PDB file of C-alpha atoms in Angstrom:
ATOM      1  CA  MET L   1      93.935 156.422 123.252  1.00 60.00           C
ATOM      2  CA  VAL L   2      96.423 154.503 125.362  1.00 67.00           C
ATOM      3  CA  GLN L   3      96.350 155.433 129.044  1.00 88.00           C
ATOM      4  CA  TRP L   4      99.475 154.998 131.124  1.00 93.00           C
ATOM      5  CA  LYS L   5      99.636 154.868 134.915  1.00 95.00           C
ATOM      6  CA  LEU L   6     102.751 155.013 137.035  1.00 97.00           C
ATOM      7  CA  TYR L   7     102.473 154.037 140.700  1.00 97.00           C
ATOM      8  CA  LEU L   8     105.334 155.354 142.809  1.00 98.00           C
ATOM      9  CA  PHE L   9     104.072 154.949 146.364  1.00 97.00           C
ATOM     10  CA  GLY L  10     105.479 151.533 147.201  1.00 96.00           C
ATOM     11  CA  PRO L  11     107.454 149.483 144.694  1.00 96.00           C
ATOM     12  CA  PRO L  12     107.210 151.200 141.293  1.00 97.00           C
ATOM     13  CA  ARG L  13     104.817 149.710 138.769  1.00 96.00           C
ATOM     14  CA  VAL L  14     103.536 150.718 135.359  1.00 96.00           C
ATOM     15  CA  GLU L  15     100.144 150.016 133.779  1.00 95.00           C
ATOM     16  CA  ARG L  16      99.092 150.344 130.173  1.00 93.00           C
ATOM     17  CA  ASN L  17      95.310 150.519 129.719  1.00 91.00           C
ATOM     18  CA  GLY L  18      94.853 148.920 133.129  1.00 91.00           C
ATOM     19  CA  GLN L  19      97.251 146.028 132.449  1.00 94.00           C
ATOM     20  CA  PRO L  20     100.593 145.706 134.257  1.00 94.00           C
ATOM     21  CA  LEU L  21     103.648 146.389 132.120  1.00 93.00           C
ATOM     22  CA  ALA L  22     106.846 144.728 133.263  1.00 91.00           C
ATOM     23  CA  ILE L  23     109.929 146.895 132.961  1.00 91.00           C
ATOM     24  CA  ASN L  24     112.584 144.446 134.093  1.00 89.00           C
ATOM     25  CA  LEU L  25     115.504 146.743 133.367  1.00 92.00           C
ATOM     26  CA  ARG L  26     116.009 148.611 136.653  1.00 95.00           C
ATOM     27  CA  LYS L  27     117.797 151.580 135.113  1.00 96.00           C
ATOM     28  CA  ALA L  28     115.139 151.936 132.424  1.00 96.00           C
ATOM     29  CA  LEU L  29     112.455 151.970 135.114  1.00 97.00           C
ATOM     30  CA  ALA L  30     114.471 154.428 137.226  1.00 97.00           C
ATOM     31  CA  LEU L  31     114.951 156.698 134.211  1.00 97.00           C
ATOM     32  CA  PHE L  32     111.216 156.616 133.463  1.00 97.00           C
ATOM     33  CA  VAL L  33     110.415 157.426 137.105  1.00 97.00           C
ATOM     34  CA  TYR L  34     112.934 160.271 137.152  1.00 98.00           C
ATOM     35  CA  LEU L  35     111.508 161.833 133.984  1.00 97.00           C
ATOM     36  CA  ALA L  36     107.920 161.428 135.233  1.00 96.00           C
ATOM     37  CA  VAL L  37     108.566 162.968 138.651  1.00 96.00           C
ATOM     38  CA  THR L  38     110.774 165.851 137.557  1.00 95.00           C
ATOM     39  CA  ARG L  39     108.706 166.659 134.423  1.00 92.00           C
ATOM     40  CA  GLN L  40     111.688 168.569 133.068  1.00 95.00           C
ATOM     41  CA  THR L  41     113.912 168.349 130.041  1.00 96.00           C
ATOM     42  CA  HIS L  42     117.283 166.862 130.946  1.00 97.00           C
ATOM     43  CA  SER L  43     120.499 166.843 128.976  1.00 97.00           C
ATOM     44  CA  ARG L  44     121.786 163.471 127.845  1.00 96.00           C
ATOM     45  CA  ASP L  45     125.086 164.219 129.575  1.00 96.00           C
ATOM     46  CA  ALA L  46     123.376 164.847 132.919  1.00 97.00           C
ATOM     47  CA  LEU L  47     121.315 161.651 132.655  1.00 97.00           C
ATOM     48  CA  ALA L  48     124.344 159.609 131.586  1.00 97.00           C
ATOM     49  CA  THR L  49     126.297 160.882 134.589  1.00 96.00           C
ATOM     50  CA  LEU L  50     123.353 160.295 136.953  1.00 97.00           C
ATOM     51  CA  PHE L  51     122.785 156.671 135.937  1.00 97.00           C
ATOM     52  CA  TRP L  52     126.310 155.550 134.945  1.00 97.00           C
ATOM     53  CA  PRO L  53     128.652 157.522 137.216  1.00 96.00           C
ATOM     54  CA  ASP L  54     131.406 154.904 137.013  1.00 95.00           C
ATOM     55  CA  LYS L  55     131.717 155.092 133.210  1.00 95.00           C
ATOM     56  CA  ASP L  56     133.465 157.661 131.054  1.00 95.00           C
ATOM     57  CA  GLN L  57     131.161 160.063 129.221  1.00 93.00           C
ATOM     58  CA  GLN L  58     131.246 158.123 125.964  1.00 95.00           C
ATOM     59  CA  GLY L  59     130.422 154.805 127.654  1.00 95.00           C
ATOM     60  CA  ALA L  60     127.734 156.392 129.820  1.00 95.00           C
ATOM     61  CA  ARG L  61     126.084 158.026 126.807  1.00 96.00           C
ATOM     62  CA  ALA L  62     126.164 154.700 124.927  1.00 96.00           C
ATOM     63  CA  ASN L  63     124.427 153.012 127.865  1.00 97.00           C
ATOM     64  CA  LEU L  64     121.869 155.823 128.001  1.00 97.00           C
ATOM     65  CA  ARG L  65     121.222 155.464 124.276  1.00 97.00           C
ATOM     66  CA  ARG L  66     120.557 151.715 124.658  1.00 97.00           C
ATOM     67  CA  THR L  67     118.364 152.255 127.716  1.00 97.00           C
ATOM     68  CA  LEU L  68     116.322 154.930 125.955  1.00 97.00           C
ATOM     69  CA  TYR L  69     115.834 152.604 122.999  1.00 95.00           C
ATOM     70  CA  ASP L  70     114.696 149.753 125.270  1.00 95.00           C
ATOM     71  CA  LEU L  71     112.399 152.044 127.236  1.00 95.00           C
ATOM     72  CA  SER L  72     110.918 153.528 124.081  1.00 94.00           C
ATOM     73  CA  GLN L  73     110.183 150.003 122.808  1.00 93.00           C
ATOM     74  CA  LEU L  74     108.468 149.083 126.082  1.00 93.00           C
ATOM     75  CA  LEU L  75     106.387 152.274 125.952  1.00 91.00           C
ATOM     76  CA  ASP L  76     105.376 151.666 122.304  1.00 87.00           C
ATOM     77  CA  GLY L  77     107.254 154.774 121.189  1.00 84.00           C
ATOM     78  CA  GLN L  78     104.937 156.954 123.275  1.00 86.00           C
ATOM     79  CA  LEU L  79     105.632 159.275 126.211  1.00 93.00           C
ATOM     80  CA  LEU L  80     109.326 159.996 125.538  1.00 95.00           C
ATOM     81  CA  ALA L  81     110.644 163.054 123.733  1.00 94.00           C
ATOM     82  CA  VAL L  82     114.202 162.126 122.793  1.00 95.00           C
ATOM     83  CA  GLY L  83     116.333 164.695 121.020  1.00 94.00           C
ATOM     84  CA  PRO L  84     119.988 164.652 120.029  1.00 94.00           C
ATOM     85  CA  ASP L  85     121.024 166.346 123.285  1.00 95.00           C
ATOM     86  CA  THR L  86     117.957 166.229 125.542  1.00 96.00           C
ATOM     87  CA  VAL L  87     115.393 163.802 126.956  1.00 96.00           C
ATOM     88  CA  SER L  88     112.001 164.415 128.565  1.00 96.00           C
ATOM     89  CA  LEU L  89     108.468 163.143 128.608  1.00 94.00           C
ATOM     90  CA  THR L  90     106.289 164.454 125.804  1.00 92.00           C
ATOM     91  CA  ALA L  91     104.455 167.619 126.808  1.00 85.00           C
ATOM     92  CA  ASP L  92     101.023 166.028 126.452  1.00 86.00           C
ATOM     93  CA  ALA L  93     101.999 162.540 127.669  1.00 84.00           C
ATOM     94  CA  PRO L  94      98.842 160.645 128.720  1.00 89.00           C
ATOM     95  CA  LEU L  95     100.563 159.591 131.936  1.00 93.00           C
ATOM     96  CA  TRP L  96      98.880 159.564 135.330  1.00 94.00           C
ATOM     97  CA  ASN L  97     101.052 159.115 138.381  1.00 95.00           C
ATOM     98  CA  ASP L  98     100.041 158.886 142.015  1.00 97.00           C
ATOM     99  CA  VAL L  99     102.782 161.188 143.320  1.00 97.00           C
ATOM    100  CA  ALA L 100     101.813 164.016 140.954  1.00 95.00           C
ATOM    101  CA  LEU L 101      98.147 163.684 141.947  1.00 95.00           C
ATOM    102  CA  PHE L 102      99.057 163.586 145.658  1.00 96.00           C
ATOM    103  CA  GLN L 103     101.199 166.721 145.360  1.00 95.00           C
ATOM    104  CA  ALA L 104      98.665 168.606 143.238  1.00 93.00           C
ATOM    105  CA  THR L 105      95.837 167.789 145.637  1.00 92.00           C
ATOM    106  CA  LEU L 106      97.817 168.973 148.640  1.00 90.00           C
ATOM    107  CA  ALA L 107      98.948 172.130 146.841  1.00 89.00           C
ATOM    108  CA  GLN L 108      95.382 172.993 145.888  1.00 86.00           C
ATOM    109  CA  HIS L 109      93.502 172.054 149.045  1.00 77.00           C
ATOM    110  CA  LEU L 110      95.974 172.548 151.873  1.00 73.00           C
ATOM    111  CA  SER L 111      97.206 175.931 150.680  1.00 62.00           C
ATOM    112  CA  ALA L 112      93.579 177.078 150.374  1.00 50.00           C
ATOM    113  CA  ALA L 113      92.961 175.936 153.937  1.00 50.00           C
ATOM    114  CA  GLU L 114      95.664 177.701 155.924  1.00 52.00           C
ATOM    115  CA  SER L 115      93.098 179.001 158.425  1.00 52.00           C
ATOM    116  CA  GLY L 116      91.560 175.545 158.776  1.00 63.00           C
ATOM    117  CA  LEU L 117      90.135 172.862 156.550  1.00 66.00           C
ATOM    118  CA  ALA L 118      86.639 173.473 155.220  1.00 66.00           C
ATOM    119  CA  ASP L 119      84.275 170.540 154.720  1.00 68.00           C
ATOM    120  CA  ALA L 120      84.653 170.906 150.934  1.00 66.00           C
ATOM    121  CA  GLU L 121      88.418 170.342 151.263  1.00 73.00           C
ATOM    122  CA  LEU L 122      88.077 167.016 153.085  1.00 81.00           C
ATOM    123  CA  PRO L 123      87.010 164.571 150.312  1.00 83.00           C
ATOM    124  CA  PRO L 124      89.960 165.285 147.975  1.00 87.00           C
ATOM    125  CA  LEU L 125      92.400 165.270 150.900  1.00 87.00           C
ATOM    126  CA  LYS L 126      91.046 161.928 152.090  1.00 88.00           C
ATOM    127  CA  GLN L 127      91.523 160.591 148.551  1.00 92.00           C
ATOM    128  CA  ALA L 128      95.115 161.884 148.617  1.00 92.00           C
ATOM    129  CA  ILE L 129      95.672 159.979 151.876  1.00 92.00           C
ATOM    130  CA  GLU L 130      94.557 156.764 150.173  1.00 93.00           C
ATOM    131  CA  LEU L 131      97.160 157.258 147.421  1.00 95.00           C
ATOM    132  CA  TYR L 132      99.966 157.035 149.976  1.00 94.00           C
ATOM    133  CA  THR L 133     100.124 153.242 150.297  1.00 93.00           C
ATOM    134  CA  ASP L 134     103.835 153.123 151.183  1.00 95.00           C
ATOM    135  CA  ASP L 135     106.942 155.295 150.947  1.00 95.00           C
ATOM    136  CA  PHE L 136     108.102 156.631 147.586  1.00 97.00           C
ATOM    137  CA  LEU L 137     109.722 153.777 145.594  1.00 97.00           C
ATOM    138  CA  ALA L 138     109.763 151.525 148.670  1.00 96.00           C
ATOM    139  CA  GLY L 139     112.232 148.686 148.212  1.00 95.00           C
ATOM    140  CA  PHE L 140     113.665 150.050 144.959  1.00 96.00           C
ATOM    141  CA  THR L 141     117.338 151.026 144.813  1.00 93.00           C
ATOM    142  CA  LEU L 142     120.134 151.495 142.328  1.00 94.00           C
ATOM    143  CA  PRO L 143     123.238 150.717 144.423  1.00 90.00           C
ATOM    144  CA  ASP L 144     125.655 151.847 141.707  1.00 94.00           C
ATOM    145  CA  CYS L 145     123.922 155.242 141.293  1.00 96.00           C
ATOM    146  CA  PRO L 146     124.482 157.247 144.484  1.00 96.00           C
ATOM    147  CA  ALA L 147     123.127 160.489 142.991  1.00 96.00           C
ATOM    148  CA  PHE L 148     119.871 158.770 142.028  1.00 97.00           C
ATOM    149  CA  ASP L 149     119.634 157.231 145.508  1.00 96.00           C
ATOM    150  CA  ASP L 150     120.136 160.701 147.031  1.00 96.00           C
ATOM    151  CA  TRP L 151     117.395 162.140 144.814  1.00 97.00           C
ATOM    152  CA  GLN L 152     115.105 159.237 145.768  1.00 97.00           C
ATOM    153  CA  PHE L 153     115.842 159.768 149.482  1.00 97.00           C
ATOM    154  CA  PHE L 154     114.968 163.474 149.380  1.00 97.00           C
ATOM    155  CA  GLN L 155     111.794 162.811 147.373  1.00 98.00           C
ATOM    156  CA  ARG L 156     110.758 160.172 149.909  1.00 97.00           C
ATOM    157  CA  GLU L 157     111.413 162.466 152.874  1.00 96.00           C
ATOM    158  CA  GLU L 158     109.547 165.369 151.309  1.00 96.00           C
ATOM    159  CA  LEU L 159     106.527 163.170 150.554  1.00 96.00           C
ATOM    160  CA  ARG L 160     106.590 161.598 154.035  1.00 94.00           C
ATOM    161  CA  GLY L 161     106.630 165.068 155.566  1.00 93.00           C
ATOM    162  CA  ALA L 162     103.672 166.198 153.454  1.00 93.00           C
ATOM    163  CA  TYR L 163     101.780 163.011 154.314  1.00 92.00           C
ATOM    164  CA  ALA L 164     102.451 163.476 158.056  1.00 91.00           C
ATOM    165  CA  GLN L 165     101.305 167.104 157.874  1.00 89.00           C
ATOM    166  CA  LEU L 166      98.106 166.066 156.113  1.00 89.00           C
ATOM    167  CA  LEU L 167      97.400 163.334 158.667  1.00 88.00           C
ATOM    168  CA  GLN L 168      97.982 165.792 161.492  1.00 86.00           C
ATOM    169  CA  GLN L 169      95.533 168.266 159.954  1.00 86.00           C
ATOM    170  CA  LEU L 170      92.882 165.597 159.440  1.00 87.00           C
ATOM    171  CA  VAL L 171      93.239 164.430 163.044  1.00 86.00           C
ATOM    172  CA  THR L 172      92.833 168.014 164.269  1.00 85.00           C
ATOM    173  CA  VAL L 173      89.809 168.716 162.058  1.00 84.00           C
ATOM    174  CA  HIS L 174      88.011 165.575 163.160  1.00 81.00           C
ATOM    175  CA  GLU L 175      88.877 166.126 166.834  1.00 85.00           C
ATOM    176  CA  THR L 176      87.520 169.652 166.653  1.00 82.00           C
ATOM    177  CA  ALA L 177      84.311 168.392 165.044  1.00 78.00           C
ATOM    178  CA  GLY L 178      83.958 165.661 167.676  1.00 81.00           C
ATOM    179  CA  LYS L 179      84.284 162.911 165.049  1.00 81.00           C
ATOM    180  CA  TRP L 180      86.387 160.675 167.256  1.00 86.00           C
ATOM    181  CA  ASP L 181      86.316 157.536 165.096  1.00 87.00           C
ATOM    182  CA  GLU L 182      87.666 159.392 162.086  1.00 85.00           C
ATOM    183  CA  ALA L 183      90.212 161.253 164.216  1.00 80.00           C
ATOM    184  CA  MET L 184      91.444 157.906 165.591  1.00 88.00           C
ATOM    185  CA  HIS L 185      91.639 156.424 162.082  1.00 85.00           C
ATOM    186  CA  TYR L 186      94.006 159.164 160.892  1.00 83.00           C
ATOM    187  CA  ALA L 187      95.886 159.208 164.208  1.00 82.00           C
ATOM    188  CA  ARG L 188      96.630 155.482 163.801  1.00 85.00           C
ATOM    189  CA  ARG L 189      97.962 156.084 160.291  1.00 85.00           C
ATOM    190  CA  TRP L 190     100.081 158.932 161.624  1.00 83.00           C
ATOM    191  CA  LEU L 191     101.506 156.682 164.351  1.00 82.00           C
ATOM    192  CA  LEU L 192     102.308 153.971 161.808  1.00 81.00           C
ATOM    193  CA  LEU L 193     104.281 156.561 159.875  1.00 78.00           C
ATOM    194  CA  ASP L 194     106.023 157.987 162.951  1.00 77.00           C
ATOM    195  CA  PRO L 195     105.655 156.039 166.215  1.00 72.00           C
ATOM    196  CA  LEU L 196     107.360 158.852 168.142  1.00 70.00           C
ATOM    197  CA  GLU L 197     104.327 161.056 167.546  1.00 67.00           C
TER     198      GLU L 197
END
């Protein structure tokens, strides 16, 4: 079975069975990222307006149709569920992405640790820290799509905030346990993210 990976911390990149897959069409890549992160069904009209705001509805839908065709070809006809009026990823898409894993790990282990992190919570949270190699879609923009850029900005800020909170918790846990080297390691990462801390 083909395994797909989508890396979204840092510049976006796609892998198919461990091999890089070049998606040179920026809007096709942005559309794939948007579908993978939202994991929702979107109307064709909404997607056409999001990615081609300067075109009339007919022109925007024609561009969306071409982009979906190109993207489907690049993905070997897998992963996309394209209907006459809607677009989404397939429900059982074999797609791993670092942002989804980061968010799921934090949701599971930080929410369970509101009174303090237990030792059992630390390994998965440390793995989540390693996923965050750079900001969400660092260096990637679509200048002619302000609504997509706004969505990207808010995703980035939300993920940065979650990452900062996690670093802060790991610093506190290691300080409390007297593990100064580990506390300093996470404190340095926290300062790289936000020097004002």
